[in-house]
Coordinates of C-alpha atoms in Angstrom, one line a residue:
M1 CA -14.1 -19.4 -37.1
T2 CA -10.6 -18.7 -38.3
D3 CA -7.9 -17.2 -36.1
K4 CA -8.2 -14.0 -38.0
E5 CA -11.9 -13.8 -37.5
Y6 CA -11.6 -14.7 -33.8
G7 CA -9.0 -12.1 -33.3
A8 CA -11.1 -9.4 -35.0
L9 CA -14.1 -10.4 -32.9
R10 CA -12.1 -10.1 -29.6
A11 CA -10.6 -6.8 -30.8
S12 CA -14.0 -5.4 -31.4
A13 CA -14.9 -6.0 -27.8
A14 CA -11.6 -4.6 -26.4
L15 CA -11.6 -2.2 -23.5
W16 CA -9.2 0.4 -22.3
A17 CA -7.0 -0.5 -19.2
G18 CA -6.1 1.9 -16.4
T19 CA -4.7 2.0 -12.9
S20 CA -5.0 4.2 -9.8
V21 CA -3.3 4.0 -6.5
L22 CA -5.0 4.7 -3.1
I23 CA -2.7 6.3 -0.6
T24 CA -3.7 7.6 2.9
D25 CA -1.9 9.5 5.6
Q26 CA -1.7 8.4 9.2
R27 CA -5.1 10.0 9.9
G28 CA -6.8 8.0 7.2
R29 CA -7.2 10.9 4.8
V30 CA -6.9 10.0 1.0
L31 CA -4.3 11.6 -1.3
I32 CA -5.9 13.3 -4.4
Q33 CA -4.3 15.2 -7.2
H34 CA -5.5 18.5 -8.7
V35 CA -4.6 18.2 -12.4
D36 CA -4.5 20.9 -15.1
Y37 CA -6.7 19.0 -17.7
R38 CA -9.9 18.6 -15.7
T39 CA -12.0 20.3 -13.1
T40 CA -12.3 17.3 -10.8
C41 CA -9.5 15.5 -8.8
L42 CA -8.0 12.1 -9.3
L43 CA -6.1 9.4 -7.5
P44 CA -2.5 8.9 -8.8
G45 CA -2.6 6.7 -11.8
G46 CA -3.3 6.6 -15.6
A47 CA -3.5 4.4 -18.7
V48 CA -1.8 1.1 -18.9
D49 CA 0.8 1.3 -21.8
K50 CA 1.3 -1.4 -24.4
N51 CA 3.0 -4.6 -23.0
E52 CA 2.8 -3.2 -19.5
S53 CA 1.1 -4.9 -16.6
P54 CA -1.4 -2.9 -14.5
A55 CA 1.0 -3.1 -11.5
Q56 CA 3.9 -1.9 -13.6
S57 CA 1.7 0.9 -14.8
A58 CA 0.7 2.0 -11.3
A59 CA 4.4 2.0 -10.2
R60 CA 5.3 4.1 -13.3
E61 CA 2.6 6.6 -12.6
L62 CA 3.7 7.1 -9.1
R63 CA 7.2 7.9 -10.4
E64 CA 5.9 10.3 -13.0
E65 CA 3.2 12.0 -11.0
L66 CA 4.7 12.0 -7.4
G67 CA 8.4 11.3 -8.0
V68 CA 8.1 8.4 -5.7
T69 CA 9.6 4.9 -6.5
M70 CA 7.8 2.0 -4.7
T71 CA 6.6 -1.5 -5.4
V72 CA 2.9 -1.7 -6.0
D73 CA 1.7 -5.3 -5.5
R74 CA -1.5 -5.3 -3.5
G75 CA -4.8 -4.9 -5.3
L76 CA -7.9 -3.3 -3.7
A77 CA -10.4 -3.3 -6.5
V78 CA -11.0 -4.0 -10.2
D79 CA -13.6 -1.8 -11.7
W80 CA -15.6 -2.4 -15.0
V81 CA -16.4 1.1 -16.3
S82 CA -19.1 1.0 -19.0
A83 CA -18.8 3.1 -22.1
D84 CA -21.9 5.1 -21.3
S85 CA -21.1 5.7 -17.6
I86 CA -19.0 8.8 -18.2
N87 CA -19.2 11.8 -20.5
T88 CA -16.3 11.6 -23.0
P89 CA -16.0 13.4 -26.3
A90 CA -17.5 11.4 -29.2
D91 CA -14.2 11.6 -31.0
M92 CA -12.5 9.7 -28.2
R93 CA -14.7 6.7 -28.9
F94 CA -14.5 5.5 -25.3
P95 CA -15.1 1.7 -25.4
G96 CA -15.3 1.2 -21.6
E97 CA -12.4 0.5 -19.3
I98 CA -11.1 -2.0 -16.8
L99 CA -9.5 0.0 -14.0
H100 CA -7.3 -1.6 -11.3
V101 CA -7.0 0.1 -7.9
Y102 CA -3.9 -0.7 -5.9
D103 CA -3.0 0.0 -2.3
G104 CA -0.3 2.6 -2.0
G105 CA -0.2 2.2 1.8
T106 CA -0.3 4.7 4.7
W107 CA 2.4 7.4 4.3
D108 CA 4.2 9.1 7.2
D109 CA 5.4 12.7 7.2
E110 CA 8.7 11.7 5.7
Q111 CA 7.1 9.9 2.7
I112 CA 4.8 12.8 2.2
A113 CA 7.7 15.3 2.2
S114 CA 9.4 13.2 -0.5
I115 CA 6.7 14.0 -3.1
R116 CA 8.0 15.7 -6.1
L117 CA 5.5 16.9 -8.6
P118 CA 6.2 17.1 -12.4
E119 CA 6.5 20.4 -14.3
G120 CA 3.0 19.9 -15.8
E121 CA -0.2 18.0 -15.4
V122 CA -0.3 17.7 -11.6
E123 CA -0.8 21.1 -10.1
S124 CA -1.0 20.0 -6.4
V125 CA -1.8 17.1 -4.1
E126 CA -3.7 17.1 -0.8
F127 CA -5.0 14.6 1.8
V128 CA -8.7 14.8 2.3
E129 CA -11.3 13.2 4.5
P130 CA -12.9 10.3 2.6
A131 CA -16.4 11.9 2.9
R132 CA -15.1 14.8 0.8
L133 CA -14.3 12.6 -2.2
P134 CA -17.8 12.9 -3.8
D135 CA -17.4 16.7 -3.8
L136 CA -14.0 16.7 -5.3
M137 CA -14.0 13.8 -7.8
S138 CA -16.3 12.7 -10.6
P139 CA -19.1 10.5 -9.3
G140 CA -17.6 7.3 -10.7
D141 CA -14.1 8.0 -9.4
A142 CA -15.4 8.9 -6.0
R143 CA -17.5 5.7 -5.8
R144 CA -14.5 3.6 -6.9
A145 CA -12.1 5.3 -4.3
L146 CA -14.5 4.8 -1.5
S147 CA -15.2 1.1 -2.4
A148 CA -11.4 0.5 -2.6
L149 CA -10.9 2.2 0.8
R150 CA -13.7 0.1 2.3
A151 CA -12.1 -3.0 0.8
R152 CA -8.8 -2.1 2.4
I153 CA -10.3 -1.7 5.8
N154 CA -12.4 -4.9 5.5
T155 CA -9.4 -7.0 4.4
S156 CA -11.5 -9.4 2.4
G157 CA -9.5 -9.2 -0.8
P158 CA -9.9 -7.1 -3.9
A159 CA -13.5 -5.9 -4.6
L160 CA -15.0 -6.5 -8.0
L161 CA -16.8 -3.3 -9.1
E162 CA -19.1 -2.2 -11.8
N163 CA -19.1 1.5 -12.4
G164 CA -17.5 2.0 -8.9
L165 CA -20.0 -0.2 -7.0
P166 CA -19.2 -3.6 -5.6
I167 CA -20.9 -6.6 -7.2
T168 CA -21.0 -8.2 -3.7
P169 CA -21.2 -5.4 -1.1
T170 CA -19.7 -5.9 2.3
V171 CA -21.4 -4.6 5.5
L172 CA -19.3 -1.4 5.1
D173 CA -20.6 -0.9 1.6
R174 CA -24.2 -1.6 2.5
A175 CA -23.9 0.9 5.4
G176 CA -22.2 3.5 3.3
A177 CA -19.3 3.8 5.7
L178 CA -17.0 6.8 5.1
R179 CA -19.5 8.7 3.0
T180 CA -20.1 11.0 5.9
A181 CA -17.4 12.7 8.0
R182 CA -15.8 10.3 10.5
A183 CA -16.1 11.1 14.2
R184 CA -13.3 13.5 15.0
H185 CA -11.8 13.6 18.5
H186 CA -8.3 14.9 18.4
L187 CA -8.2 15.0 22.2
P188 CA -5.3 13.9 24.5
F189 CA -5.7 10.5 26.1
H190 CA -4.6 10.0 29.7
A191 CA -4.3 6.7 31.4
G192 CA -5.0 8.0 34.8
P193 CA -8.3 9.0 36.5
A194 CA -10.0 12.2 35.4
P195 CA -9.5 15.2 37.6
E196 CA -12.3 15.6 40.2
R197 CA -13.0 19.1 39.0
H198 CA -13.9 17.7 35.5
S199 CA -17.4 16.8 34.5
V200 CA -17.8 13.4 32.9
V201 CA -19.7 14.0 29.6
Q202 CA -19.2 10.7 28.0
A203 CA -18.5 7.0 28.8
W204 CA -17.6 4.7 25.9
G205 CA -16.5 1.0 26.0
W206 CA -14.2 -1.2 24.0
L207 CA -16.3 -4.4 24.3
L208 CA -14.2 -7.4 23.5
A209 CA -15.5 -10.6 22.0
S210 CA -13.7 -13.9 22.8
D211 CA -11.7 -13.7 19.6
G212 CA -10.3 -10.2 20.5
R213 CA -12.4 -8.1 18.2
V214 CA -14.6 -5.3 19.5
L215 CA -18.2 -4.4 19.1
L216 CA -18.7 -1.5 16.6
L217 CA -21.9 0.3 15.7
L218 CA -22.7 1.7 12.3
E219 CA -25.5 4.3 11.8
P220 CA -27.9 2.8 9.3
D221 CA -28.6 6.0 7.4
T222 CA -25.1 7.7 7.4
G223 CA -22.7 4.8 7.8
A224 CA -21.0 6.6 10.7
A225 CA -19.2 4.4 13.2
C226 CA -19.0 4.6 16.9
L227 CA -18.2 2.6 20.0
P228 CA -21.0 1.7 22.4
G229 CA -21.6 4.3 25.1
G230 CA -22.9 7.7 25.4
T231 CA -23.8 10.7 27.6
P232 CA -24.8 10.5 31.3
E233 CA -28.4 10.8 32.1
P234 CA -30.0 11.7 35.5
Q235 CA -31.0 8.0 36.1
D236 CA -27.3 7.1 36.0
R237 CA -26.7 8.8 39.4
D238 CA -23.3 10.2 38.3
N239 CA -22.0 6.7 37.8
P240 CA -20.1 6.4 34.5
L241 CA -20.4 2.6 34.4
D242 CA -24.2 2.9 34.8
T243 CA -24.1 5.2 31.8
L244 CA -22.1 2.7 29.8
R245 CA -24.3 -0.2 30.7
R246 CA -27.5 1.7 29.9
E247 CA -26.3 3.1 26.6
T248 CA -24.9 -0.3 25.6
R249 CA -28.3 -2.0 26.2
E250 CA -30.2 0.8 24.4
E251 CA -27.9 1.0 21.4
A252 CA -26.9 -2.6 20.9
A253 CA -28.8 -4.9 23.4
A254 CA -25.4 -5.9 24.6
E255 CA -24.1 -6.9 28.1
F256 CA -20.5 -6.9 29.3
G257 CA -18.5 -8.4 32.2
E258 CA -16.3 -6.8 34.7
P259 CA -14.9 -3.6 33.1
L260 CA -11.4 -2.3 33.3
Y261 CA -10.9 1.5 33.3
L262 CA -8.6 2.6 30.4
G263 CA -8.4 6.4 31.0
H264 CA -10.0 9.6 29.8
L265 CA -9.9 12.2 27.0
S266 CA -9.4 15.8 28.2
D267 CA -10.7 18.9 26.5
P268 CA -8.2 21.7 26.4
D269 CA -10.9 24.4 26.4
K270 CA -13.5 22.9 28.9
P271 CA -13.3 21.0 32.2
Y272 CA -14.7 17.9 30.6
A273 CA -13.6 14.2 30.7
R274 CA -14.6 11.5 28.3
L275 CA -14.1 8.1 29.9
R276 CA -13.0 5.0 28.2
Y277 CA -13.4 1.4 29.4
A278 CA -12.6 -2.2 28.2
A279 CA -14.7 -5.2 29.1
P280 CA -15.5 -8.7 27.8
L281 CA -18.7 -8.8 25.7
T282 CA -21.0 -11.4 27.3
R283 CA -24.4 -11.2 25.6
L284 CA -26.0 -9.8 22.6
G285 CA -29.9 -9.7 22.2
S286 CA -32.1 -8.7 19.4
S287 CA -31.2 -5.5 17.6
P288 CA -33.0 -2.7 19.4
V289 CA -34.3 0.7 18.4
D290 CA -32.1 3.3 20.0
P291 CA -34.5 5.5 22.0
A292 CA -32.2 8.4 21.6
T293 CA -32.2 8.4 17.8
G294 CA -35.1 6.1 16.8
R295 CA -32.7 4.1 14.6
T296 CA -31.4 0.5 14.8
H297 CA -27.6 0.3 14.6
I298 CA -25.8 -2.2 12.5
R299 CA -23.7 -4.2 14.9
V300 CA -20.3 -5.5 13.7
L301 CA -17.1 -7.0 15.1
A302 CA -13.9 -5.4 14.0
T303 CA -10.3 -5.5 15.2
P304 CA -9.5 -2.4 17.3
E305 CA -7.2 -1.2 14.5
Q306 CA -10.1 -1.5 12.0
A307 CA -12.3 0.4 14.3
L308 CA -9.8 3.3 14.5
E309 CA -9.7 3.5 10.7
L310 CA -13.4 4.4 10.8
F311 CA -12.7 7.3 13.2
D312 CA -10.6 10.4 13.0
W313 CA -9.0 10.5 16.4
G314 CA -5.6 11.8 15.4
F315 CA -2.3 10.8 16.9
P316 CA -3.7 10.4 20.5
A317 CA -5.5 7.3 19.3
A318 CA -2.2 5.3 19.4
N319 CA -2.1 5.7 23.2
Q320 CA -5.7 4.7 23.6
L321 CA -5.1 1.6 21.3
A322 CA -2.1 0.6 23.5
A323 CA -4.3 0.8 26.6
V324 CA -7.0 -1.3 24.9
H325 CA -4.4 -4.1 24.1
Q326 CA -3.0 -3.9 27.7
A327 CA -6.5 -4.4 29.0
R328 CA -7.2 -7.2 26.6
A329 CA -4.2 -9.1 27.8
R330 CA -5.2 -8.6 31.4
L331 CA -8.6 -10.1 30.5
G332 CA -7.0 -13.1 29.0
I333 CA -8.4 -12.4 25.5
P334 CA -6.2 -13.1 22.5
R335 CA -5.2 -10.5 20.0
A336 CA -7.4 -10.6 16.9
A337 CA -5.9 -11.2 13.5
R338 CA -7.0 -8.8 10.9
Q339 CA -10.0 -10.2 9.1
P340 CA -13.3 -9.1 7.4
L341 CA -15.7 -7.3 9.6
T342 CA -18.6 -9.6 10.8
E343 CA -22.1 -8.3 11.0
L344 CA -23.8 -9.7 14.1
P345 CA -27.4 -11.1 13.6
D346 CA -30.0 -10.9 16.3
A347 CA -29.0 -14.3 17.8
T348 CA -25.3 -14.6 18.3
D349 CA -23.5 -17.2 20.3
L350 CA -20.5 -15.2 21.5
T351 CA -18.7 -18.3 22.8
T352 CA -18.2 -19.6 19.3
L353 CA -16.1 -16.7 18.1

């Protein structure tokens, strides 16, 4: 084959190249753009120009679409979009696309206020709950955005996607995390004891493995995440720790050592208290069927910070996180480095973590 023939062969198999940038606010909501040329929303981004790298393209698109200048150097996903996966006009002769998704980071109020939209194309932007993406974006764009967001939380490197779905799914992908609305508890956290006049309606635990990660439960049918714990029952005899131990056994077949009280969440409208504890995770048995739901939770270990990214607890979560780390230090447990979530099998030696 001559050079000319080889070049023609490769050109015949050429694909388009594009970029998008995943940006979240401090509540973990995703920035989307409402544009004037389509009915569905988009992440910031666009086509890669001639002699332009994908990262350069992503930075240029942020300048053009949001008026923001920043370095874009962390990839979250690379998606192969097949020619027949989207409806494009025949005249466009869409050959398929390789689309790079970059991490635009978590923006604070000052960064959000600095957004300046162009005269045309982008009509508005908003930050939305991840579970709303399938309703606001095209199916492929929503799959890609959610896969990229899970890859960011999981910290296992860029995900390789085909039509928005990972070739090698992580536990967050298999569980479908973030496809349903995250648990929302924008309630003040208080480090002191709950007022005596308040009824305890919940007891949850930050159960720490020896490496500093916490036990997190994922619902098998919705992907929703929660900490072990639950609602008091009559057999608990008004003892919140009995509630926590019972719920932890029922939900996760887990046992824990001597707990430390962290504080409580208060409800501004009702005399309710939701208690929070931290304790060393000591034992994990076979995955049980939760008698309250009839489901078997997926048990994973995550850093406390990763756990919070799967919740929507608002700004009070920072105070609760600080209390968790104070308790962790008192328990002599190291701070966990950010790492991929670990799914816990039926038989787990917690001493080897």
